[in-house]
PDB file of C-alpha atoms in Angstrom:
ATOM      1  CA  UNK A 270       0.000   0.000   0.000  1.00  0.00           C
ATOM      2  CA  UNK A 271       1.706   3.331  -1.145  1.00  0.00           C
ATOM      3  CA  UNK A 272       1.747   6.337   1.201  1.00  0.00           C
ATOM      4  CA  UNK A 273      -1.366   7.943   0.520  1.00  0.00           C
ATOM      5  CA  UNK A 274      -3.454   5.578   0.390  1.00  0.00           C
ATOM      6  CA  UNK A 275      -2.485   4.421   3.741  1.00  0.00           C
ATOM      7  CA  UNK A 276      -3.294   8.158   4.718  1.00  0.00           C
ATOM      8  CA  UNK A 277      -6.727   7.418   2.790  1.00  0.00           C
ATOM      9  CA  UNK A 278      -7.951   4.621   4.806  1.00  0.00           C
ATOM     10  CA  UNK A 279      -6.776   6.625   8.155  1.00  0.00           C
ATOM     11  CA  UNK A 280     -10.169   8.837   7.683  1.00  0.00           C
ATOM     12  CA  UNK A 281     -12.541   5.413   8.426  1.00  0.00           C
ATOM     13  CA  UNK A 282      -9.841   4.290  11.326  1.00  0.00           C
ATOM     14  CA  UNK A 283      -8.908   7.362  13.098  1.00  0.00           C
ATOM     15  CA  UNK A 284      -9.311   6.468  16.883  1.00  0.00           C
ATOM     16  CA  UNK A 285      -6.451   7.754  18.203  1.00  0.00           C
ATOM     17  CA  UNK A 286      -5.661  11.618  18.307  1.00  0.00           C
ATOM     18  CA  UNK A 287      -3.203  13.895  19.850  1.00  0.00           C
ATOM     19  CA  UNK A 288      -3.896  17.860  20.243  1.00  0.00           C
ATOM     20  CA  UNK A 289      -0.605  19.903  21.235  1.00  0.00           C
ATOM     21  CA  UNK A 290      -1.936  23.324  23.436  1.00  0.00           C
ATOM     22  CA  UNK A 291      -4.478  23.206  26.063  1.00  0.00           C
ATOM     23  CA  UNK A 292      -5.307  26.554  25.876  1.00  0.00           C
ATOM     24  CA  UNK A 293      -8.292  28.407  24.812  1.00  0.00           C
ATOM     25  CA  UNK A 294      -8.567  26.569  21.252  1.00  0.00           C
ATOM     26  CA  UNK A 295      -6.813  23.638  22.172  1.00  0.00           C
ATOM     27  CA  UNK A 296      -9.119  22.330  25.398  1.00  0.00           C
ATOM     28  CA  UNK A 297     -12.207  23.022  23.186  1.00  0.00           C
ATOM     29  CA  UNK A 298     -10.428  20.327  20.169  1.00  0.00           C
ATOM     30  CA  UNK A 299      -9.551  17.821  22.725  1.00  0.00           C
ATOM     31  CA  UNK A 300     -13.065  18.237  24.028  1.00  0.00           C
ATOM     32  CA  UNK A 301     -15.249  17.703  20.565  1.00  0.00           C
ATOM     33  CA  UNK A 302     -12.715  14.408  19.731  1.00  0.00           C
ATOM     34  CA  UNK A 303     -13.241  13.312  23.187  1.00  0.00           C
ATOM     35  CA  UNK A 304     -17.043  13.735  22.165  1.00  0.00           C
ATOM     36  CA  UNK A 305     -17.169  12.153  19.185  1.00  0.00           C
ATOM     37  CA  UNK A 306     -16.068   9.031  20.797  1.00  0.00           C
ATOM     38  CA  UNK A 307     -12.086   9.882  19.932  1.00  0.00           C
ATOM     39  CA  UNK A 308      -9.420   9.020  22.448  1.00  0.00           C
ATOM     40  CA  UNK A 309      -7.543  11.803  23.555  1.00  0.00           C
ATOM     41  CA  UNK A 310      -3.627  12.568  24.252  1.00  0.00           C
ATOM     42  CA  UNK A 311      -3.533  16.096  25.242  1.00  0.00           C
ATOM     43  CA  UNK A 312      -0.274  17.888  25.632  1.00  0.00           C
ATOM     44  CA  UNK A 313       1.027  21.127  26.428  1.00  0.00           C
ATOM     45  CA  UNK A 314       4.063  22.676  28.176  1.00  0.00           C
ATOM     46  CA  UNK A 315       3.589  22.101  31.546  1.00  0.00           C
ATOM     47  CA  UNK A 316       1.217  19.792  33.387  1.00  0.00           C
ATOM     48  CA  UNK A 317      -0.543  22.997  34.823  1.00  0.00           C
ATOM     49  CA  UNK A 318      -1.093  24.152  31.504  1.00  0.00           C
ATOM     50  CA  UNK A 319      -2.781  20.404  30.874  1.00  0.00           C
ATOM     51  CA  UNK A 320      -4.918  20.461  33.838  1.00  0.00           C
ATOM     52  CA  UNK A 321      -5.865  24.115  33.486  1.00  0.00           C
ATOM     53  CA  UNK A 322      -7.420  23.000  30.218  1.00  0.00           C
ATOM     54  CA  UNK A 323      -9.491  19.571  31.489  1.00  0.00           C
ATOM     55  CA  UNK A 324     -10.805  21.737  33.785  1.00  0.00           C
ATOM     56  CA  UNK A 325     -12.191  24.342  31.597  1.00  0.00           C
ATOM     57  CA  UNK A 326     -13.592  20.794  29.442  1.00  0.00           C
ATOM     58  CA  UNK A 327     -14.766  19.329  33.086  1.00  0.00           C
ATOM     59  CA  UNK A 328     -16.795  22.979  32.772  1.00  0.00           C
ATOM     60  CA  UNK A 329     -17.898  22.828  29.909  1.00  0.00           C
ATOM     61  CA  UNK A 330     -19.364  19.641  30.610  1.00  0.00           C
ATOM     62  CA  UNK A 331     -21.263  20.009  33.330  1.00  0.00           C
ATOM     63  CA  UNK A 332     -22.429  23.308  31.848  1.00  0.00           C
ATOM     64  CA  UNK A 333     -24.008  20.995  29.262  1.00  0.00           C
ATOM     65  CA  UNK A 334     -25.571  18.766  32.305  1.00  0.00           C
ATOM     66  CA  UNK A 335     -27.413  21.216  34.242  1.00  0.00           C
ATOM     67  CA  UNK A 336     -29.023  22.379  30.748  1.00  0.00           C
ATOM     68  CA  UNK A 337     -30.101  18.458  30.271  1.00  0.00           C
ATOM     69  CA  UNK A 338     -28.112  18.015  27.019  1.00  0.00           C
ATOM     70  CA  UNK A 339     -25.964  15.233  28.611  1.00  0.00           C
ATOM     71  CA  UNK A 340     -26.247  12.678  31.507  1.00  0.00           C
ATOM     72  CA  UNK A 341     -23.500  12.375  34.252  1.00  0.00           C
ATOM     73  CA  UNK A 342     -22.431   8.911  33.082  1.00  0.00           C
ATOM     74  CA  UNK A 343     -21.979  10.583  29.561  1.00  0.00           C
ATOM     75  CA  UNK A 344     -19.886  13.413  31.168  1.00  0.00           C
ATOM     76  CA  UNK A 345     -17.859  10.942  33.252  1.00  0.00           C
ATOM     77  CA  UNK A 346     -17.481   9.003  29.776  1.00  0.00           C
ATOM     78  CA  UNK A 347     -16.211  12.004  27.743  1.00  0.00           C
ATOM     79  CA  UNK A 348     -13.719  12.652  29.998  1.00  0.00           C
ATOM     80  CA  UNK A 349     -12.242   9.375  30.646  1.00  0.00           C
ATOM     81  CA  UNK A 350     -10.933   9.843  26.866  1.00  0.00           C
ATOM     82  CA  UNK A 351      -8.609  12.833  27.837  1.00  0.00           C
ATOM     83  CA  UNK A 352      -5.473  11.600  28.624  1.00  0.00           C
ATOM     84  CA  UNK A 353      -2.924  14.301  29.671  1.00  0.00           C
ATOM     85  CA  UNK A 354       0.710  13.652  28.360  1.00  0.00           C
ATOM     86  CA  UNK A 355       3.780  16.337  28.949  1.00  0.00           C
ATOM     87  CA  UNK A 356       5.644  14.654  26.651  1.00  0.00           C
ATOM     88  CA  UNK A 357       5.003  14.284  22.541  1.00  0.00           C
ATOM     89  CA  UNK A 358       6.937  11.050  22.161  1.00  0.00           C
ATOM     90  CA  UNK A 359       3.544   9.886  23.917  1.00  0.00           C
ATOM     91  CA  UNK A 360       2.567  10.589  20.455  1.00  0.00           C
ATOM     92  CA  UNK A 361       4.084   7.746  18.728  1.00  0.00           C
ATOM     93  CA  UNK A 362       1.049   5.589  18.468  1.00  0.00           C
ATOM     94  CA  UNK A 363      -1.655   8.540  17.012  1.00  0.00           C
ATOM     95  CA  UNK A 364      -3.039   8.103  14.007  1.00  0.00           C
ATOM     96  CA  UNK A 365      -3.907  12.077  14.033  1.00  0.00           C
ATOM     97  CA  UNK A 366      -2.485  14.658  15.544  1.00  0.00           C
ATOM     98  CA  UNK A 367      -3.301  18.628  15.482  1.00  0.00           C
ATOM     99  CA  UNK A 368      -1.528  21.610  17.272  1.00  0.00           C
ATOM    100  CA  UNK A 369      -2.997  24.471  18.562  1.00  0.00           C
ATOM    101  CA  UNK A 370      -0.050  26.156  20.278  1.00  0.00           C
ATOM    102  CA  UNK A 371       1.025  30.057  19.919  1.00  0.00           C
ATOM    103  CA  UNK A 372       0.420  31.693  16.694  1.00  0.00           C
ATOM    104  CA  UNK A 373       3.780  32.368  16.182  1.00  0.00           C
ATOM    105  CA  UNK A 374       5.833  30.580  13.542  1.00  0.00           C
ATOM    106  CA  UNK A 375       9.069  29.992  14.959  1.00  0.00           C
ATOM    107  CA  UNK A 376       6.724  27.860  17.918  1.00  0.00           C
ATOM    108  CA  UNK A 377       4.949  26.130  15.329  1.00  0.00           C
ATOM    109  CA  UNK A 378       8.208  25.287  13.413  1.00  0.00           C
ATOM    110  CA  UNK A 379       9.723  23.524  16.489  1.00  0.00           C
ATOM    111  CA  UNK A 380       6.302  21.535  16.777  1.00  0.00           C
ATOM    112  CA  UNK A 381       6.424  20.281  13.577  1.00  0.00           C
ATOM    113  CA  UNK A 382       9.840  19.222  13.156  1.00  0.00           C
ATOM    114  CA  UNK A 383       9.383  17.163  16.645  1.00  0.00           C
ATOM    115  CA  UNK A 384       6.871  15.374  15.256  1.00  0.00           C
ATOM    116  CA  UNK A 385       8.007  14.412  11.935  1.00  0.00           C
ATOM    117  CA  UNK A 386      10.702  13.006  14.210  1.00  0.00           C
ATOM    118  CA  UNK A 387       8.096  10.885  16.977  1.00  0.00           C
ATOM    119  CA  UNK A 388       5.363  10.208  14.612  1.00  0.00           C
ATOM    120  CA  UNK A 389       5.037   7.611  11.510  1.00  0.00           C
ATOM    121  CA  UNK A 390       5.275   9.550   8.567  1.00  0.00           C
ATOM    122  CA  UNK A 391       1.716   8.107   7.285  1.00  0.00           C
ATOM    123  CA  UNK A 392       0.540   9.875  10.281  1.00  0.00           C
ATOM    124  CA  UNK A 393      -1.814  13.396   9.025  1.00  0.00           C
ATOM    125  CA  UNK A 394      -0.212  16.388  10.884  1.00  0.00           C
ATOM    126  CA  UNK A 395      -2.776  19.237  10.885  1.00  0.00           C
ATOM    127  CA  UNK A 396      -2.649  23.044  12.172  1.00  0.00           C
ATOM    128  CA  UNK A 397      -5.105  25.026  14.155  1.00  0.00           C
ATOM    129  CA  UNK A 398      -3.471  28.252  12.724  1.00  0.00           C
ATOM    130  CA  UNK A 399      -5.696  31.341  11.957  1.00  0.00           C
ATOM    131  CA  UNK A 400      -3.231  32.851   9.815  1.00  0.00           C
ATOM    132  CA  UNK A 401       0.193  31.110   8.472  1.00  0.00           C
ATOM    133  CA  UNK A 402       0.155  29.575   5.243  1.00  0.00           C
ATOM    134  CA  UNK A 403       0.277  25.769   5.791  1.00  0.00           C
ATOM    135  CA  UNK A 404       3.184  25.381   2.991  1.00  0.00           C
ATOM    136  CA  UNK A 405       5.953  26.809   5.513  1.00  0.00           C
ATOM    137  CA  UNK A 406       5.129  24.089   7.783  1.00  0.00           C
ATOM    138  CA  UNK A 407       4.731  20.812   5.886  1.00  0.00           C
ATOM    139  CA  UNK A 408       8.012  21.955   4.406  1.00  0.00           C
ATOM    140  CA  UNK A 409       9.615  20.446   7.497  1.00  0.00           C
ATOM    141  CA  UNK A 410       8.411  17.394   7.387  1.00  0.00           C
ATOM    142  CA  UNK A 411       9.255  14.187   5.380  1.00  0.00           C
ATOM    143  CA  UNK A 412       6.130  13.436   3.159  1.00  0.00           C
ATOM    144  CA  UNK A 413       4.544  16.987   2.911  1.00  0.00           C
ATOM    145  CA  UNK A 414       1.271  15.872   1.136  1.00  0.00           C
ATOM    146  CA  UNK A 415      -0.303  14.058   5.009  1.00  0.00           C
ATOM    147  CA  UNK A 416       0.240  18.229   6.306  1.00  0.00           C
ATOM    148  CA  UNK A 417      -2.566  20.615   6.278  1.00  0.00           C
ATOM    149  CA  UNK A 418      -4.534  23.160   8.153  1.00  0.00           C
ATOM    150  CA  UNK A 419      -7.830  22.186  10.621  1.00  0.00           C
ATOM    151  CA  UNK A 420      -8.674  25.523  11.637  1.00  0.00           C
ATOM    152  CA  UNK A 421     -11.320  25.588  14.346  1.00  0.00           C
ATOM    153  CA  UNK A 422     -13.504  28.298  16.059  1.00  0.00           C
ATOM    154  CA  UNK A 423     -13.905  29.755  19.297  1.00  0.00           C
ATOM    155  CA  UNK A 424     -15.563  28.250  21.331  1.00  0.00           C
ATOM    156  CA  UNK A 425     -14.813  24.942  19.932  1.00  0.00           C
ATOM    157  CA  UNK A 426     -17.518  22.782  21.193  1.00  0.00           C
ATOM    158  CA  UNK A 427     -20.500  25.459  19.605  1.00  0.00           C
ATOM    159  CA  UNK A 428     -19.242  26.669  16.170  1.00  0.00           C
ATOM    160  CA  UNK A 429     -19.652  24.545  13.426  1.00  0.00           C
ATOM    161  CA  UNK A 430     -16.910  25.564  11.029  1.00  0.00           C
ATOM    162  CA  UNK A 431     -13.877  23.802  10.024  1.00  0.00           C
ATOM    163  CA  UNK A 432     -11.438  25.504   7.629  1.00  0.00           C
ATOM    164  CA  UNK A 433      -9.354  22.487   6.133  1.00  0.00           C
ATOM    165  CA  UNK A 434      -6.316  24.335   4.258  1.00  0.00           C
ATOM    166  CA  UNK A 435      -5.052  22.514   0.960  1.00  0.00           C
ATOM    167  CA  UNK A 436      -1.484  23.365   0.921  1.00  0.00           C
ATOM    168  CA  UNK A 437       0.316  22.886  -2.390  1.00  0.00           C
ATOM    169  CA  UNK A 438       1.659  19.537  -0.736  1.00  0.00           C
ATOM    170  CA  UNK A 439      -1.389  18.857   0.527  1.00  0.00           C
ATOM    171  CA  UNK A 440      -2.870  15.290  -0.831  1.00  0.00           C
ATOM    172  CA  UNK A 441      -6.407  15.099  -1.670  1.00  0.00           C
ATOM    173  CA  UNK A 442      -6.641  11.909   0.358  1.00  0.00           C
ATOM    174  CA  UNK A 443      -5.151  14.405   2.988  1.00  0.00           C
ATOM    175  CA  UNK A 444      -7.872  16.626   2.949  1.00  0.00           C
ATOM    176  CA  UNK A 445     -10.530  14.014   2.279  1.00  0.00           C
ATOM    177  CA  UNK A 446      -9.625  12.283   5.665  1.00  0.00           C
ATOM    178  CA  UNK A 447      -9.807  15.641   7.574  1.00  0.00           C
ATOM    179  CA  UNK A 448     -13.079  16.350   5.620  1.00  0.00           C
ATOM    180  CA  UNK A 449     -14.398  13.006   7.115  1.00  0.00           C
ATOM    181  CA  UNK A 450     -13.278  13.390  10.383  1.00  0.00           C
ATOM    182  CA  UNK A 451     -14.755  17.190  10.596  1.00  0.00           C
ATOM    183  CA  UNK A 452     -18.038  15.675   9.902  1.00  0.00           C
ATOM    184  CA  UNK A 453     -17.611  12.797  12.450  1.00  0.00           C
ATOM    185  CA  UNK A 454     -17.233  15.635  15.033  1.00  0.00           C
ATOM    186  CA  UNK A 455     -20.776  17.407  13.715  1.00  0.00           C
ATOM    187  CA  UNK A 456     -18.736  20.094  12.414  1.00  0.00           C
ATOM    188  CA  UNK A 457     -19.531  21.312   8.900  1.00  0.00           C
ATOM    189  CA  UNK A 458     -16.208  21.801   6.601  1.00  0.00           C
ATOM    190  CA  UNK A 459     -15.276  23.882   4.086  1.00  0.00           C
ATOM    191  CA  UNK A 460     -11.959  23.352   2.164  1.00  0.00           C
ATOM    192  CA  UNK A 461      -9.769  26.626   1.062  1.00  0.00           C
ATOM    193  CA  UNK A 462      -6.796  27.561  -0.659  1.00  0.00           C
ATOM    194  CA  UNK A 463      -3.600  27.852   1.522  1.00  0.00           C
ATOM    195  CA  UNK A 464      -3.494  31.925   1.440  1.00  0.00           C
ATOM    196  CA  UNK A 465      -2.647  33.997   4.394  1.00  0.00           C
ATOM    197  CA  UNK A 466      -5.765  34.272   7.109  1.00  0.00           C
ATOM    198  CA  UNK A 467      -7.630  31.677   4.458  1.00  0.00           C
ATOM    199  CA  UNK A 468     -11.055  33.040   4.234  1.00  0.00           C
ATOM    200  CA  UNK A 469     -11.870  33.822   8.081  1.00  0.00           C
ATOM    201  CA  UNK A 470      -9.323  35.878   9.475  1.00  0.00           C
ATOM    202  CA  UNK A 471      -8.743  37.527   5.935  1.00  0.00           C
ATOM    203  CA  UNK A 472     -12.083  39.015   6.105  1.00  0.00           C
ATOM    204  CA  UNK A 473     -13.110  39.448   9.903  1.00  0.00           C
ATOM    205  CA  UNK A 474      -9.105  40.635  11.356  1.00  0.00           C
ATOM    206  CA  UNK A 475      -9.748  43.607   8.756  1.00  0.00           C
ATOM    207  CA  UNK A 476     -13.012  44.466   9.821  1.00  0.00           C
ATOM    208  CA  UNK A 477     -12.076  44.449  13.617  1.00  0.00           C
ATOM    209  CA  UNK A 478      -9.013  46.833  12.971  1.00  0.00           C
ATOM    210  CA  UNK A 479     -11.104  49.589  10.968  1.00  0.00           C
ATOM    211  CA  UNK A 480     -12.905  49.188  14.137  1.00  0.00           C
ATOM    212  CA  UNK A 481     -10.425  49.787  16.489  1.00  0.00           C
ATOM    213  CA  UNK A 482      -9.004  52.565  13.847  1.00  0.00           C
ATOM    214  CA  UNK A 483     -12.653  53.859  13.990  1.00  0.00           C
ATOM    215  CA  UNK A 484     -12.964  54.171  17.567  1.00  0.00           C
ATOM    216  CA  UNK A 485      -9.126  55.611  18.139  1.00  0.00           C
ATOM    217  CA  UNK A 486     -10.346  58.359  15.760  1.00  0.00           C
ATOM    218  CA  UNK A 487     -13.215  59.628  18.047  1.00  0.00           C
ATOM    219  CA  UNK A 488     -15.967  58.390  15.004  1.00  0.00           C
ATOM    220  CA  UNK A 489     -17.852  56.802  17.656  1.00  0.00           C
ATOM    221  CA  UNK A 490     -17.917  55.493  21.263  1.00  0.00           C
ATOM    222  CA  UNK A 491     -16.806  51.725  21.265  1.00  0.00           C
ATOM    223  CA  UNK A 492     -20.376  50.822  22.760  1.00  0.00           C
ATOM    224  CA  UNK A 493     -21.795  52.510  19.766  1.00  0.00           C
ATOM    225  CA  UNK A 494     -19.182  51.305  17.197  1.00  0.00           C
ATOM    226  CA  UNK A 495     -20.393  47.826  18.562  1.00  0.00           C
ATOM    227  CA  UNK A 496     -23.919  48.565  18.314  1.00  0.00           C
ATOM    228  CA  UNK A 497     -23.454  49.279  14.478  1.00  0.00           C
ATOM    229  CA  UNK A 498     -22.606  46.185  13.511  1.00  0.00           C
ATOM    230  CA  UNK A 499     -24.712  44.025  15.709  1.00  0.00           C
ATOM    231  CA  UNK A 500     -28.181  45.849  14.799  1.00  0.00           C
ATOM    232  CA  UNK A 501     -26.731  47.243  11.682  1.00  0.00           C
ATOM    233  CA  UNK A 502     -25.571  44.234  10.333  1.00  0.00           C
ATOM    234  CA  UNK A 503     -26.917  41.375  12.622  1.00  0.00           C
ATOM    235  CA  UNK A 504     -23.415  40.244  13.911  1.00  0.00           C
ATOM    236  CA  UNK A 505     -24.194  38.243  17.055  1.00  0.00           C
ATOM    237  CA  UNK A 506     -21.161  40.111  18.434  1.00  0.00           C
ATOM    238  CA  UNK A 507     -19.473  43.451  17.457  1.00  0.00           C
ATOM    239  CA  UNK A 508     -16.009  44.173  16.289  1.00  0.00           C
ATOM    240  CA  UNK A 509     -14.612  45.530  19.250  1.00  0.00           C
ATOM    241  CA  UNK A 510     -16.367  42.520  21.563  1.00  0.00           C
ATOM    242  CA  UNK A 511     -15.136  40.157  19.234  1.00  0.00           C
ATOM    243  CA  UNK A 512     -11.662  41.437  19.251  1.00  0.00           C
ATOM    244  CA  UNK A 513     -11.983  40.963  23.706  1.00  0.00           C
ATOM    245  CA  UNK A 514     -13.234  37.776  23.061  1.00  0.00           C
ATOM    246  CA  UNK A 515     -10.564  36.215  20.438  1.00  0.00           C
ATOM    247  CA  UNK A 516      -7.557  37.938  22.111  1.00  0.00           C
ATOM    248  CA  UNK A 517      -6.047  41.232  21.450  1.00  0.00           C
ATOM    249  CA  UNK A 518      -2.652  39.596  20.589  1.00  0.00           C
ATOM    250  CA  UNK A 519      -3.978  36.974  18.670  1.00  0.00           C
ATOM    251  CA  UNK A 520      -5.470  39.740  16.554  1.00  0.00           C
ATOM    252  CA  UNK A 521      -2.480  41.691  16.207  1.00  0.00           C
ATOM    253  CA  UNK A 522      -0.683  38.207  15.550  1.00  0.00           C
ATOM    254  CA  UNK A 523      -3.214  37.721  12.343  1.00  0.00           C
ATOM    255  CA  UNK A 524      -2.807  41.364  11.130  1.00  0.00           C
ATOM    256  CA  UNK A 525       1.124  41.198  11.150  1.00  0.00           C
ATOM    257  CA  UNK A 526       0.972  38.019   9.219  1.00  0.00           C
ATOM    258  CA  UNK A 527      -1.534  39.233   6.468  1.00  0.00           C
ATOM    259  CA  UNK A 528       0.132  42.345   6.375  1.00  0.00           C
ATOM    260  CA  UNK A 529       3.858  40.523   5.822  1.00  0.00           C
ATOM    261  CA  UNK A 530       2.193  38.390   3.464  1.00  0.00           C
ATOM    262  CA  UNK A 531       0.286  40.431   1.269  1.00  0.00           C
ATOM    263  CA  UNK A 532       2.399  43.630   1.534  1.00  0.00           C
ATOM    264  CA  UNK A 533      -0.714  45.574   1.594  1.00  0.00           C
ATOM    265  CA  UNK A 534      -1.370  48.613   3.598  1.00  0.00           C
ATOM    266  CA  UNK A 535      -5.363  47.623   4.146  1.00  0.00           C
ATOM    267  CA  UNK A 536      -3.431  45.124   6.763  1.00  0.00           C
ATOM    268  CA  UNK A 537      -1.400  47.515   9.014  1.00  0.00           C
ATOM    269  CA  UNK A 538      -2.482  47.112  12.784  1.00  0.00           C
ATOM    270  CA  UNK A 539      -4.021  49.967  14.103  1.00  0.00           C
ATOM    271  CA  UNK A 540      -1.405  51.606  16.281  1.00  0.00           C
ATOM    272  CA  UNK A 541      -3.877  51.736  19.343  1.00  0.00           C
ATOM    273  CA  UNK A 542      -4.273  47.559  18.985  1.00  0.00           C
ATOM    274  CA  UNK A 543      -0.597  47.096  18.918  1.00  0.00           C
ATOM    275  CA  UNK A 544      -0.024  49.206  22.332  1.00  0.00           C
ATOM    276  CA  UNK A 545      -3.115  47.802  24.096  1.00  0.00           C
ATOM    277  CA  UNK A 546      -1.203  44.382  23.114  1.00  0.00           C
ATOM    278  CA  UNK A 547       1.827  46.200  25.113  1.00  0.00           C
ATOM    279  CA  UNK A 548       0.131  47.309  27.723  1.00  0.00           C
ATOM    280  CA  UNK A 549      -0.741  43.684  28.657  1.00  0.00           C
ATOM    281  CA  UNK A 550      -4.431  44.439  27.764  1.00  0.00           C
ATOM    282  CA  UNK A 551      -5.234  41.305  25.605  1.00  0.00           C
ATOM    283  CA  UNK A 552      -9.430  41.285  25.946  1.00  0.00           C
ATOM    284  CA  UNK A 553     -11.575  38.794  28.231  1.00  0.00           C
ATOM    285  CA  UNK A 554      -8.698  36.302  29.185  1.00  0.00           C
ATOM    286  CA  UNK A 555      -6.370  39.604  31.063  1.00  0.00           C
ATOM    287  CA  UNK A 556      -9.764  41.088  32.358  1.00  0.00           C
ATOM    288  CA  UNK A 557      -9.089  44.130  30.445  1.00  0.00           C
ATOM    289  CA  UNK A 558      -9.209  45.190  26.476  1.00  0.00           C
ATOM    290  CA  UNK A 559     -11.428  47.303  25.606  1.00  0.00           C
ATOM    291  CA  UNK A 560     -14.037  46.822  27.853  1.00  0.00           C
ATOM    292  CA  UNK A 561     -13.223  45.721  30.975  1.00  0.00           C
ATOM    293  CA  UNK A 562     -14.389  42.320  33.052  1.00  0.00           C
ATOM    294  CA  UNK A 563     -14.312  42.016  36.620  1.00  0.00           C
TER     295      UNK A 563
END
């Protein structure tokens, strides 16, 4: 059996997962494979970090209890298939494995290289990036096509959408497995080309920094900016929310990649974003962006 088809039969057979990052996207992907029936390696830098995350899932849960959308012998069930692992040669016997660490590339380069190293190189490698083009990092791998993007939204567990990004050594059988597996999880995929910020973040991390360029210009209060666009244009959240609620730095992150990428002006960071970022005021998870939660 060549290479890709042995990746081809992995999307009927995948039981075995591993997410790198326990943090606020990567808890949420352990918790839908966990779900779905999956079991569950979860890793991250420091046990802490691990258990910091199956207790936001143990939340989550039980959440999901008290509204009567789960039993307590389901809850107990889902998380008996979390298994937290400091170490990523624990990843030697997945059959998938995704990372959700920092979006920054130089992290994401280590992570890869690692495990093109532990894993077996039929073994699908996917990223939960927002922003970097997939290409950079299935160059550091030995058999490029099994790499692509599996880019998830926050919160995990409630939004539907799965980005799958084709690199150009992406396999179809690559994708097709991930497409399979998205379903599996009762998310609904949607397949793009590997460009910088993909579809999402291309359209959205623009929109939230005329925003924040809006509202550092005096146009309008950032109650009112918000307003706008959730009455004006039915967002279920406004720009300026959205931006507390994704992560100040994490939208700076997106802005200085599509800006690098594309060379285009439209993607220069509003000055204000960038010194909030310095300030240490990163949105809902510091307490403070720009609004402020006690």
């Amino acid at each position: 059996m060549s290479a890709q088809q042995q990746t081809q039969s992995l999307s009927s057979k995948i039981d075995n997962v591993g997410v790198i990052g326990a943090g606020a996207m990567g808890h949420g992907i352990a918790q839908v494979f966990a779900q779905a029936g999956l079991n569950v390696k979860l890793n991250d830098v420091s046990l802490e970090f691990i258990n910091g995350g199956i207790k936001r899932i143990e939340g989550n849960l039980s959440r999901s209890v008290e509204k009567g959308k789960m039993t307590l012998d389901e809850r107990k069930m889902i998380l008996s298939r979390v298994h937290p692992t400091e170490s990523l040669e624990d990843f030697k016997d997945r059959e998938f494995v995704v990372e959700a660490v920092l979006e920054k590339i130089e992290v994401k380069r280590d992570v890869f290289k690692r495990l093109d190293r532990i894993c077996g190189k039929e073994i699908i490698l996917a990223s939960n990036t927002s922003s970097i083009p997939i290409a950079e990092l299935a160059a550091l791998v030995s058999n490029p096509y099994r790499v692509a993007g599996m880019h998830f939204f926050n919160p995990v567990p409630v939004m539907k959408l799965v980005e799958i990004v084709q690199a150009l050594q992406t396999s179809n059988s690559t994708v097709e497995a991930i497409r399979a597996l998205s379903i599996r999880l009762g998310k609904t995929p949607v397949v793009v080309k590997d460009t910088a910020g993909f579809v999402s973040n291309r359209v959205v991390c623009p929109m939230i920094n005329e925003a924040i360029f809006a509202y550092e210009q005096g146009v309008a209060s950032k109650e009112d900016i918000d307003t706008v666009m959730k009455l004006g244009m039915n967002h279920p959240m406004g720009p300026l929310e959205l931006a507390d609620f994704v992560g100040l730095d994490i939208v700076l992150d997106v802005l200085d990649v599509l800006y690098r990428e594309y060379e285009d002006p439209k993607y220069r960071a509003c000055p204000l974003l960038r010194n909030m970022v310095r300030a240490g005021y990163l949105g809902r998870k510091t307490k403070r962006g720009f609004y402020e939660y006690p």
